[in-house]
PDB file of C-alpha atoms in Angstrom:
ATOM      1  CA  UNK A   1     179.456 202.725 -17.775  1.00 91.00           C
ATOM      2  CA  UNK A   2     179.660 203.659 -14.351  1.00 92.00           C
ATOM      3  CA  UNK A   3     177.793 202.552 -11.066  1.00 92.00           C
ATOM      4  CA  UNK A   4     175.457 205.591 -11.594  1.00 92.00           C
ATOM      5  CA  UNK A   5     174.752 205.058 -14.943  1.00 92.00           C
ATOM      6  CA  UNK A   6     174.248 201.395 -14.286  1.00 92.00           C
ATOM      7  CA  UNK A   7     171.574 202.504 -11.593  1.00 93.00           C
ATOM      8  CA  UNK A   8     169.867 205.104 -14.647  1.00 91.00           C
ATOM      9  CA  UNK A   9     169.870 202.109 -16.975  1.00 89.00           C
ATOM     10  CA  UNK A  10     167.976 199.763 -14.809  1.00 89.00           C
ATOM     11  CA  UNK A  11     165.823 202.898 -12.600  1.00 90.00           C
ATOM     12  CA  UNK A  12     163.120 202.951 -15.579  1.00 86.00           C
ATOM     13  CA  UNK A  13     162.395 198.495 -15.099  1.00 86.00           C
ATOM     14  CA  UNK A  14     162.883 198.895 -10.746  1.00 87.00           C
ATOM     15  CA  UNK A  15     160.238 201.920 -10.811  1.00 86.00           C
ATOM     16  CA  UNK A  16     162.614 204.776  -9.743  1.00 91.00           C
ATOM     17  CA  UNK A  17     165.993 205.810  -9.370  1.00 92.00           C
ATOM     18  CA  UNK A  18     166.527 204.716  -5.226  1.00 93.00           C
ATOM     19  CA  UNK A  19     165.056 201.582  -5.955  1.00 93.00           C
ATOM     20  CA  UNK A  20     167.586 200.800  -8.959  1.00 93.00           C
ATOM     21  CA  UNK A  21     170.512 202.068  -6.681  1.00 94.00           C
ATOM     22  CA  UNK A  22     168.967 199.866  -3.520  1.00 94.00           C
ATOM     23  CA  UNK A  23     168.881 196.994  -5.956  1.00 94.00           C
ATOM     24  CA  UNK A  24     172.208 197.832  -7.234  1.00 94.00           C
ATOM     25  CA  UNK A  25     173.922 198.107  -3.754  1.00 95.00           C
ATOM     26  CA  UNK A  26     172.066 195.007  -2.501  1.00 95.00           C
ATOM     27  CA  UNK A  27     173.219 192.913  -5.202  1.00 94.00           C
ATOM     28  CA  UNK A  28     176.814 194.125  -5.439  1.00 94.00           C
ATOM     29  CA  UNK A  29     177.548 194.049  -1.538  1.00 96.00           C
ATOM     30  CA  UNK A  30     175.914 190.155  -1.667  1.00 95.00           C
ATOM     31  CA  UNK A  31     178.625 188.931  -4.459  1.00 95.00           C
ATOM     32  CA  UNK A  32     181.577 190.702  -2.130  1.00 95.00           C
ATOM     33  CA  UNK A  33     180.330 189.314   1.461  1.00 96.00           C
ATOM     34  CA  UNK A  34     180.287 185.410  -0.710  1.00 95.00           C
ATOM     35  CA  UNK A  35     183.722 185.738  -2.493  1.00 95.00           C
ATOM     36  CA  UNK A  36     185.295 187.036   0.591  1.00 95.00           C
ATOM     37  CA  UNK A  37     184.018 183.979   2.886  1.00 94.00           C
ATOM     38  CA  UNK A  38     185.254 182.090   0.154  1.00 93.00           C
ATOM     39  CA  UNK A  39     182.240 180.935  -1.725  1.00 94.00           C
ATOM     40  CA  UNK A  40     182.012 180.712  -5.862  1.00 95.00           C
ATOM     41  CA  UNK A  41     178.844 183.104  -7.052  1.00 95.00           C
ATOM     42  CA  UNK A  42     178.058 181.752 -10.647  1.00 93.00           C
ATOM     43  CA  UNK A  43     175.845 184.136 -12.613  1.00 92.00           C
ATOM     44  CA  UNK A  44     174.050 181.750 -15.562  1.00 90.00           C
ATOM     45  CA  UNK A  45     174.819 183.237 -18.629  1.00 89.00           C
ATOM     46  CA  UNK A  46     177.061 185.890 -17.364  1.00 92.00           C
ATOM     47  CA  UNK A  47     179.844 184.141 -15.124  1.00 94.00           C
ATOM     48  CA  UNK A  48     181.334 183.253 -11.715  1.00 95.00           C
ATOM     49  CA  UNK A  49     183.131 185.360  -9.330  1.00 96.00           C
ATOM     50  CA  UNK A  50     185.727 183.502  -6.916  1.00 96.00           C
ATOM     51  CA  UNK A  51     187.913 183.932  -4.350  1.00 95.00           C
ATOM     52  CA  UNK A  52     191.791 182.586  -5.900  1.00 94.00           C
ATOM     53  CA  UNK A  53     195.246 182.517  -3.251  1.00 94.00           C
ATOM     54  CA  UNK A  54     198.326 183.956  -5.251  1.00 93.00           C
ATOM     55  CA  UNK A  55     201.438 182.171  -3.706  1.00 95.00           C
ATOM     56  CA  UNK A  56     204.587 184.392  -2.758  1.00 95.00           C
ATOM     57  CA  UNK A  57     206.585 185.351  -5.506  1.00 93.00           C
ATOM     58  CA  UNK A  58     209.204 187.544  -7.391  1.00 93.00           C
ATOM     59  CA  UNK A  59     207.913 190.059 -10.200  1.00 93.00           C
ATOM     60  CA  UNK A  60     209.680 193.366 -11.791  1.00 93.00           C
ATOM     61  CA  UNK A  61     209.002 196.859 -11.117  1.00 91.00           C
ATOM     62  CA  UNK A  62     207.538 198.397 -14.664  1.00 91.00           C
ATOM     63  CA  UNK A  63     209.267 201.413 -14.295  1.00 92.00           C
ATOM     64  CA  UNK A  64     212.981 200.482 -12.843  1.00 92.00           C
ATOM     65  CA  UNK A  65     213.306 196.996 -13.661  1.00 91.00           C
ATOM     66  CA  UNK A  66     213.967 195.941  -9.892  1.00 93.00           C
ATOM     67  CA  UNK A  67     212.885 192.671  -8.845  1.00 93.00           C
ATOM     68  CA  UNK A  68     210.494 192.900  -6.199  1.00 93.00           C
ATOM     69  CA  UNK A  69     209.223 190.151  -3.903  1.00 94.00           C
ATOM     70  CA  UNK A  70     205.076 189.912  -3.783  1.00 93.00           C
ATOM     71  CA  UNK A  71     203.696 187.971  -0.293  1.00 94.00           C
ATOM     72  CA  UNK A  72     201.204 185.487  -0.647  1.00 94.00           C
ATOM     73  CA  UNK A  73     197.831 187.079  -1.546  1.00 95.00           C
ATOM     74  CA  UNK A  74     194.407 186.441  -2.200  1.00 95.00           C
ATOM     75  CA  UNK A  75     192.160 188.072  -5.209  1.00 94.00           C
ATOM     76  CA  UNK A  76     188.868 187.862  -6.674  1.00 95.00           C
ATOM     77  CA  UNK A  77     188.728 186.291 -10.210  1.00 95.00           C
ATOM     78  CA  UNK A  78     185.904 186.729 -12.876  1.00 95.00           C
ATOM     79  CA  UNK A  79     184.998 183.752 -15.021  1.00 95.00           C
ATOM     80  CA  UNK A  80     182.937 185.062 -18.235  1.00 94.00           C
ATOM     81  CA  UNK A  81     179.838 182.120 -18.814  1.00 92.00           C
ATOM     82  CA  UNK A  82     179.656 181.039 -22.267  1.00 92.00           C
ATOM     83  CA  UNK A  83     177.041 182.876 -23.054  1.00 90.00           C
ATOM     84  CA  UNK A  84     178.129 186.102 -22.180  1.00 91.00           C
ATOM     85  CA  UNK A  85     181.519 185.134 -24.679  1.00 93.00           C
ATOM     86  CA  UNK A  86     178.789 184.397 -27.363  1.00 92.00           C
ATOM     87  CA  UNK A  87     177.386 187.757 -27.180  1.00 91.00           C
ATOM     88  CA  UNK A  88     180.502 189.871 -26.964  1.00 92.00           C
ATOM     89  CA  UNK A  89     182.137 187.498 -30.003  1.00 92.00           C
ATOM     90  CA  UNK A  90     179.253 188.047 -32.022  1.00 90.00           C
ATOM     91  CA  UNK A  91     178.387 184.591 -32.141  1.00 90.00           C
ATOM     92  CA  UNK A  92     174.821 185.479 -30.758  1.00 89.00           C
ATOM     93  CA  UNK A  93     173.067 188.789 -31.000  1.00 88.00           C
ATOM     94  CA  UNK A  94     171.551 190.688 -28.413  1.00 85.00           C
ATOM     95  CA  UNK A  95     168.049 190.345 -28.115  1.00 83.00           C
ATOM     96  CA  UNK A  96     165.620 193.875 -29.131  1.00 79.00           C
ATOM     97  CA  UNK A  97     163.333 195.427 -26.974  1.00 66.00           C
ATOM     98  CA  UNK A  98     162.924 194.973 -22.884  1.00 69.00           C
ATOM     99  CA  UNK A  99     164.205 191.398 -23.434  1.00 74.00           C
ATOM    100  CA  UNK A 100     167.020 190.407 -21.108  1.00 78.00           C
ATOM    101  CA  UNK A 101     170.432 189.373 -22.401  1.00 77.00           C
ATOM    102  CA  UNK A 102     171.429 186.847 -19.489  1.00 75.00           C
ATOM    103  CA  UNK A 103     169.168 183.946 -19.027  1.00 66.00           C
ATOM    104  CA  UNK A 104     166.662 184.233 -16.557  1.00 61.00           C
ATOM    105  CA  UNK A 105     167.123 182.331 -13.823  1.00 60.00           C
ATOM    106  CA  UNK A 106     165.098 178.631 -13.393  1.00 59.00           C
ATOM    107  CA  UNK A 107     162.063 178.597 -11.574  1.00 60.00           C
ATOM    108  CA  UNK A 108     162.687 177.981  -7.508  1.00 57.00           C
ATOM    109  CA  UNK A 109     166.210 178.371  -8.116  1.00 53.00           C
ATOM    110  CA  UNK A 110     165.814 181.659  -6.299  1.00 50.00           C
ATOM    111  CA  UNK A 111     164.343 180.820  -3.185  1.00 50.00           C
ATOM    112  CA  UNK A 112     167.460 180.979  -1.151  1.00 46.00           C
ATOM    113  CA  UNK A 113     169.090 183.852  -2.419  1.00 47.00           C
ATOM    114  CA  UNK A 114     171.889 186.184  -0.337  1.00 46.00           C
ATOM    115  CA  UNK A 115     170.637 185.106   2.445  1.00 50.00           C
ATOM    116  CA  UNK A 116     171.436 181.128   2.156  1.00 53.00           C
ATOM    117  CA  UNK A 117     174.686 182.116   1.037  1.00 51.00           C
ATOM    118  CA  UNK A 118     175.527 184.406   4.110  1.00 52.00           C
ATOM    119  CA  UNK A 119     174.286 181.598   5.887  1.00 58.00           C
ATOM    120  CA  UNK A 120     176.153 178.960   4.152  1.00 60.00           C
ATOM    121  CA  UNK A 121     179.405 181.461   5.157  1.00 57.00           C
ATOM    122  CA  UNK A 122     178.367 181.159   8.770  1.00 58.00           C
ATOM    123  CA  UNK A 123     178.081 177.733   8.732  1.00 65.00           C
ATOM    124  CA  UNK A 124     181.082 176.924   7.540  1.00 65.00           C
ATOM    125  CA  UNK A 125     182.768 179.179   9.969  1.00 64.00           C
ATOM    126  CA  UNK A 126     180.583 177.529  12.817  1.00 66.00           C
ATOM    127  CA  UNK A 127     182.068 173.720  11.827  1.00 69.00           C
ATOM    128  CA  UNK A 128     185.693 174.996  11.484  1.00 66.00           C
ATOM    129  CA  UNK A 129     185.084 176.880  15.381  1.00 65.00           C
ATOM    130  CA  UNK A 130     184.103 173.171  16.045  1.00 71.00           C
ATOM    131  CA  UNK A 131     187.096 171.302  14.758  1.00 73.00           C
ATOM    132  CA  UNK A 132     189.455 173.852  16.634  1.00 67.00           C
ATOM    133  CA  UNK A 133     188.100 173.532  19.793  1.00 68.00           C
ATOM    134  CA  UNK A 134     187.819 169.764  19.448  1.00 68.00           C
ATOM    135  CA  UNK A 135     191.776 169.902  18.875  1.00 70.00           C
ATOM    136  CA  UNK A 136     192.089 171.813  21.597  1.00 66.00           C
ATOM    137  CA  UNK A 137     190.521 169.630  24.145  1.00 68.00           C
ATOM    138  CA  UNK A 138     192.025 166.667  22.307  1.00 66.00           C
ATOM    139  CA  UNK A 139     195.418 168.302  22.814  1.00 63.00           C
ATOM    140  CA  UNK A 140     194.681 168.907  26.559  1.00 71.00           C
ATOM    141  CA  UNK A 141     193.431 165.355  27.098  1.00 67.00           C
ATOM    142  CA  UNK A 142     196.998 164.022  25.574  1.00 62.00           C
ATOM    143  CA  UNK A 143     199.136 166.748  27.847  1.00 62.00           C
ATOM    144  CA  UNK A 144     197.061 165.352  31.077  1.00 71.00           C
ATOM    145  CA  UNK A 145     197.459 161.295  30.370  1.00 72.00           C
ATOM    146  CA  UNK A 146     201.569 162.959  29.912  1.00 65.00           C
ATOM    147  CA  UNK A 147     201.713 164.685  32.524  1.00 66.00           C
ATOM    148  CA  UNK A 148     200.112 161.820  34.589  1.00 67.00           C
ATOM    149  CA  UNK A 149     202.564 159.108  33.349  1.00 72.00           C
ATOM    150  CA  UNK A 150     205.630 160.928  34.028  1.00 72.00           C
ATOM    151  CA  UNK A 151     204.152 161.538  37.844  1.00 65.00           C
ATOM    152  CA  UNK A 152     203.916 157.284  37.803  1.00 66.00           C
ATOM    153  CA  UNK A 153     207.257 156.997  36.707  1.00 69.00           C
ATOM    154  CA  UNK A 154     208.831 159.955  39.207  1.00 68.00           C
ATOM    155  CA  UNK A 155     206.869 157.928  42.276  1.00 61.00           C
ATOM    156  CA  UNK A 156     208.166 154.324  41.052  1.00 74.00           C
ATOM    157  CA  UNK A 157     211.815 155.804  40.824  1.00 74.00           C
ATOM    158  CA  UNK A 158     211.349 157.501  44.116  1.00 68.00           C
ATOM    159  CA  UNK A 159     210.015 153.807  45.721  1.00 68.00           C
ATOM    160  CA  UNK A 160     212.717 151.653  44.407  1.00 73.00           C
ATOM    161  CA  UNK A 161     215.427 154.303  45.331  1.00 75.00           C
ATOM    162  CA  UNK A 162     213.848 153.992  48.458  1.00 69.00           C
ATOM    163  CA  UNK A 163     213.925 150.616  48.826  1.00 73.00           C
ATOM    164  CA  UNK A 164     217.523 150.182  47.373  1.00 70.00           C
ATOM    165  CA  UNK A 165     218.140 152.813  50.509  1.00 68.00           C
ATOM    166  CA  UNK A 166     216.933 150.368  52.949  1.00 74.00           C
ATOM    167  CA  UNK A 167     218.655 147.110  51.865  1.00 76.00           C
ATOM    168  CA  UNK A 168     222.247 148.989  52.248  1.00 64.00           C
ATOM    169  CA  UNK A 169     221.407 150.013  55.526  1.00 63.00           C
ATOM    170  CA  UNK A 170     220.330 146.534  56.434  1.00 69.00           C
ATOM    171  CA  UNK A 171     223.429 145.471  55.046  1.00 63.00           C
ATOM    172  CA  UNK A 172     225.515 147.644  56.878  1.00 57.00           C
ATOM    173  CA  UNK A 173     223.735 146.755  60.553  1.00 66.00           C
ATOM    174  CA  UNK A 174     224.826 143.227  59.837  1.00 66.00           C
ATOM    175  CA  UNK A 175     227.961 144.006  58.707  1.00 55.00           C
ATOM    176  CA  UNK A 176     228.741 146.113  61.810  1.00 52.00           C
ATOM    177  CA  UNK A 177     229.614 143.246  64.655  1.00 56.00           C
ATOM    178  CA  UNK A 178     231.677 141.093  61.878  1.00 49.00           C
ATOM    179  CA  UNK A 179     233.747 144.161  61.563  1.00 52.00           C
ATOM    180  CA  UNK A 180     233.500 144.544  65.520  1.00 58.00           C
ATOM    181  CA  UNK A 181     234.626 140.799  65.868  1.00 49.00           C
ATOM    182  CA  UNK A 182     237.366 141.183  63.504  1.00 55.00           C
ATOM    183  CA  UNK A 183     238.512 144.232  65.124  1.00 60.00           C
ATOM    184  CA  UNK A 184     238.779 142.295  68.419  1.00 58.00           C
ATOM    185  CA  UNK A 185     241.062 139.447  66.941  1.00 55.00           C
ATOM    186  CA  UNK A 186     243.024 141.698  65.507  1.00 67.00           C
ATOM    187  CA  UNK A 187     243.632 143.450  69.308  1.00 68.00           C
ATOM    188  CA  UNK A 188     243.884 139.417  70.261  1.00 58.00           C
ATOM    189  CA  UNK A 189     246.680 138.603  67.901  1.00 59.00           C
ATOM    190  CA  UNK A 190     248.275 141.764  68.980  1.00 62.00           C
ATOM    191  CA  UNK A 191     248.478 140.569  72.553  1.00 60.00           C
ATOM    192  CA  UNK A 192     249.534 137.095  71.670  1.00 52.00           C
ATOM    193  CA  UNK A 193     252.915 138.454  69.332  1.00 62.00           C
ATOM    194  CA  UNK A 194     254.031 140.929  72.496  1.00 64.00           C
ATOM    195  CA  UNK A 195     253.713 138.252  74.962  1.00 56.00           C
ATOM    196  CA  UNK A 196     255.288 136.090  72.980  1.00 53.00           C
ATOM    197  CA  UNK A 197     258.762 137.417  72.955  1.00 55.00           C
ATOM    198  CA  UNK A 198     258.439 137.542  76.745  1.00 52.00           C
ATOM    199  CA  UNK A 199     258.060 133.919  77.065  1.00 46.00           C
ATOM    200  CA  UNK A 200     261.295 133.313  74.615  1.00 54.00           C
ATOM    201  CA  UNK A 201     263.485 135.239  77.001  1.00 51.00           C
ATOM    202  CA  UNK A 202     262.169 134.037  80.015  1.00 45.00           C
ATOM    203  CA  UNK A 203     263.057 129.955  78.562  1.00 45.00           C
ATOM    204  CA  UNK A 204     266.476 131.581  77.354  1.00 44.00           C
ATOM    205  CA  UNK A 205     267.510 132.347  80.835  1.00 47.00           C
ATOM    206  CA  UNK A 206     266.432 128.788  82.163  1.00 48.00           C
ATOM    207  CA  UNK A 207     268.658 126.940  80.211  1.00 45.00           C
ATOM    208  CA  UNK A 208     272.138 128.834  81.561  1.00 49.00           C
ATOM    209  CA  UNK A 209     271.265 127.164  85.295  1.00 47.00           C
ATOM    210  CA  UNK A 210     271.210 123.085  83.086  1.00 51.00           C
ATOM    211  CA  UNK A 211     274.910 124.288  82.173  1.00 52.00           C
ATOM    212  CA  UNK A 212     275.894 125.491  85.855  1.00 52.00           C
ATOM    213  CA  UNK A 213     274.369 122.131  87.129  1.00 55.00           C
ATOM    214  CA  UNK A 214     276.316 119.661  84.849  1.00 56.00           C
ATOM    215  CA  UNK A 215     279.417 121.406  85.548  1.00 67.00           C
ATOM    216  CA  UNK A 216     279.133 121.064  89.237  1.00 62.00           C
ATOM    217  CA  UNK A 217     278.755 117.395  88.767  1.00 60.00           C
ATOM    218  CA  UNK A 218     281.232 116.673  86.608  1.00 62.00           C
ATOM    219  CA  UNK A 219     283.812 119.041  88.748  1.00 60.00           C
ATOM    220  CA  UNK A 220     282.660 116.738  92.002  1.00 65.00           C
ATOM    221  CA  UNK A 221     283.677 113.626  89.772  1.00 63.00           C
ATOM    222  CA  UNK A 222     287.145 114.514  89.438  1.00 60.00           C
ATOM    223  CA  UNK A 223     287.832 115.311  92.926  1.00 61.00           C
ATOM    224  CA  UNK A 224     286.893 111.555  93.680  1.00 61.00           C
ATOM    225  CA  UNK A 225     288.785 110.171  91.152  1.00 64.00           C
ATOM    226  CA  UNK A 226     291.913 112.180  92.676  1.00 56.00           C
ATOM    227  CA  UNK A 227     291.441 110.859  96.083  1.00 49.00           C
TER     228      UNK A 227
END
């Protein structure tokens, strides 16, 4: 059976054939919009259609043999209810007449319908808009207290640098006139060893004139003892 002969099978209890396809259509394009958002549609006596993620993996080509690598994938997977199994084992037989085979549905179980599914979709899409732009501005928050510490630490560097700076040229100031002060006794020291030499010579050539002078006397001696 085929879509249009579903529609011919059901036009007769809808009251026409575009109401049967309408009803068709409608009900169809509901179970798609749910498994595709990723929401379970469970039928009661017929079975649940779900949305189920195939991981990536290796499988053969049927007609060479190759291996082939399949990429992660999604697909939609049909879950027969019990008592749909029943029917098409034979536990159960199909009822005669204009009854239905699938359970009806329990009373004000059908108050929501597509439409609280579609909006169950939305809302679920609405809280996980939420959570990603809460990570966001959490993730902002952290990169600005970051961005501020490392500023603190670049200033506090910059300060004792700074300071360390100022102290050294402190040090040098006072350092300057020792280094003037031993530059002068140095030039001192320098005068004292050239004039000393000087005064060595000048006391060597004092002490020949002693010799002249005892010689004199002691010549003047002997000419009185010879008289």
């Amino acid at each position: 059976m085929n879509k249009a002969q579903l529609v011919e099978a059901i036009a007769d209890k809808l009251g026409g054939r575009q109401q049967a396809a309408d009803a068709v259509d409608a009900v169809l394009d509901a179970m798609v919009r749910a498994v595709v958002a990723g929401d379970r549609v469970s039928v009661t006596g017929f079975g649940s259609f779900e949305k189920v993620d195939r991981p990536a993996r290796y499988a053969r080509n049927p007609q060479t043999g190759e291996r082939v690598r399949v990429k992660k994938t999604s697909v939609p997977r049909f879950r027969a209810g019990q008592g749909f199994k029943d029917l098409v084992s034979g536990t159960k037989k199909l009822p005669k007449g204009d009854e239905v085979a699938v359970k009806k549905a329990p009373k004000g179980s059908l108050t929501g319908g597509a439409s609280a599914t579609v909006k169950k979709a939305a809302a679920k899409k609405a809280t996980t808009a939420k959570k990603a732009a809460a990570k966001t501005t959490a993730t902002k928050a952290v990169a600005k207290k970051t961005t501020a510490k490392k500023a603190t630490t670049t200033v506090k560097k910059t300060a004792a640098k700074t300071a360390v700076a100022k102290k050294a040229t402190a040090t040098a100031k006072k350092a300057a006139p020792a280094k003037k002060a031993t530059a002068a006794a140095k030039k001192t020291t320098a005068t004292a060893k050239k004039t000393a030499p000087a005064a060595k010579k000048a006391t060597a050539t004092k002490a020949p004139a002693k010799k002249t002078t005892t010689r004199k006397a002691t010549a003047k001696k002997t000419t009185a003892r010879k008289k």
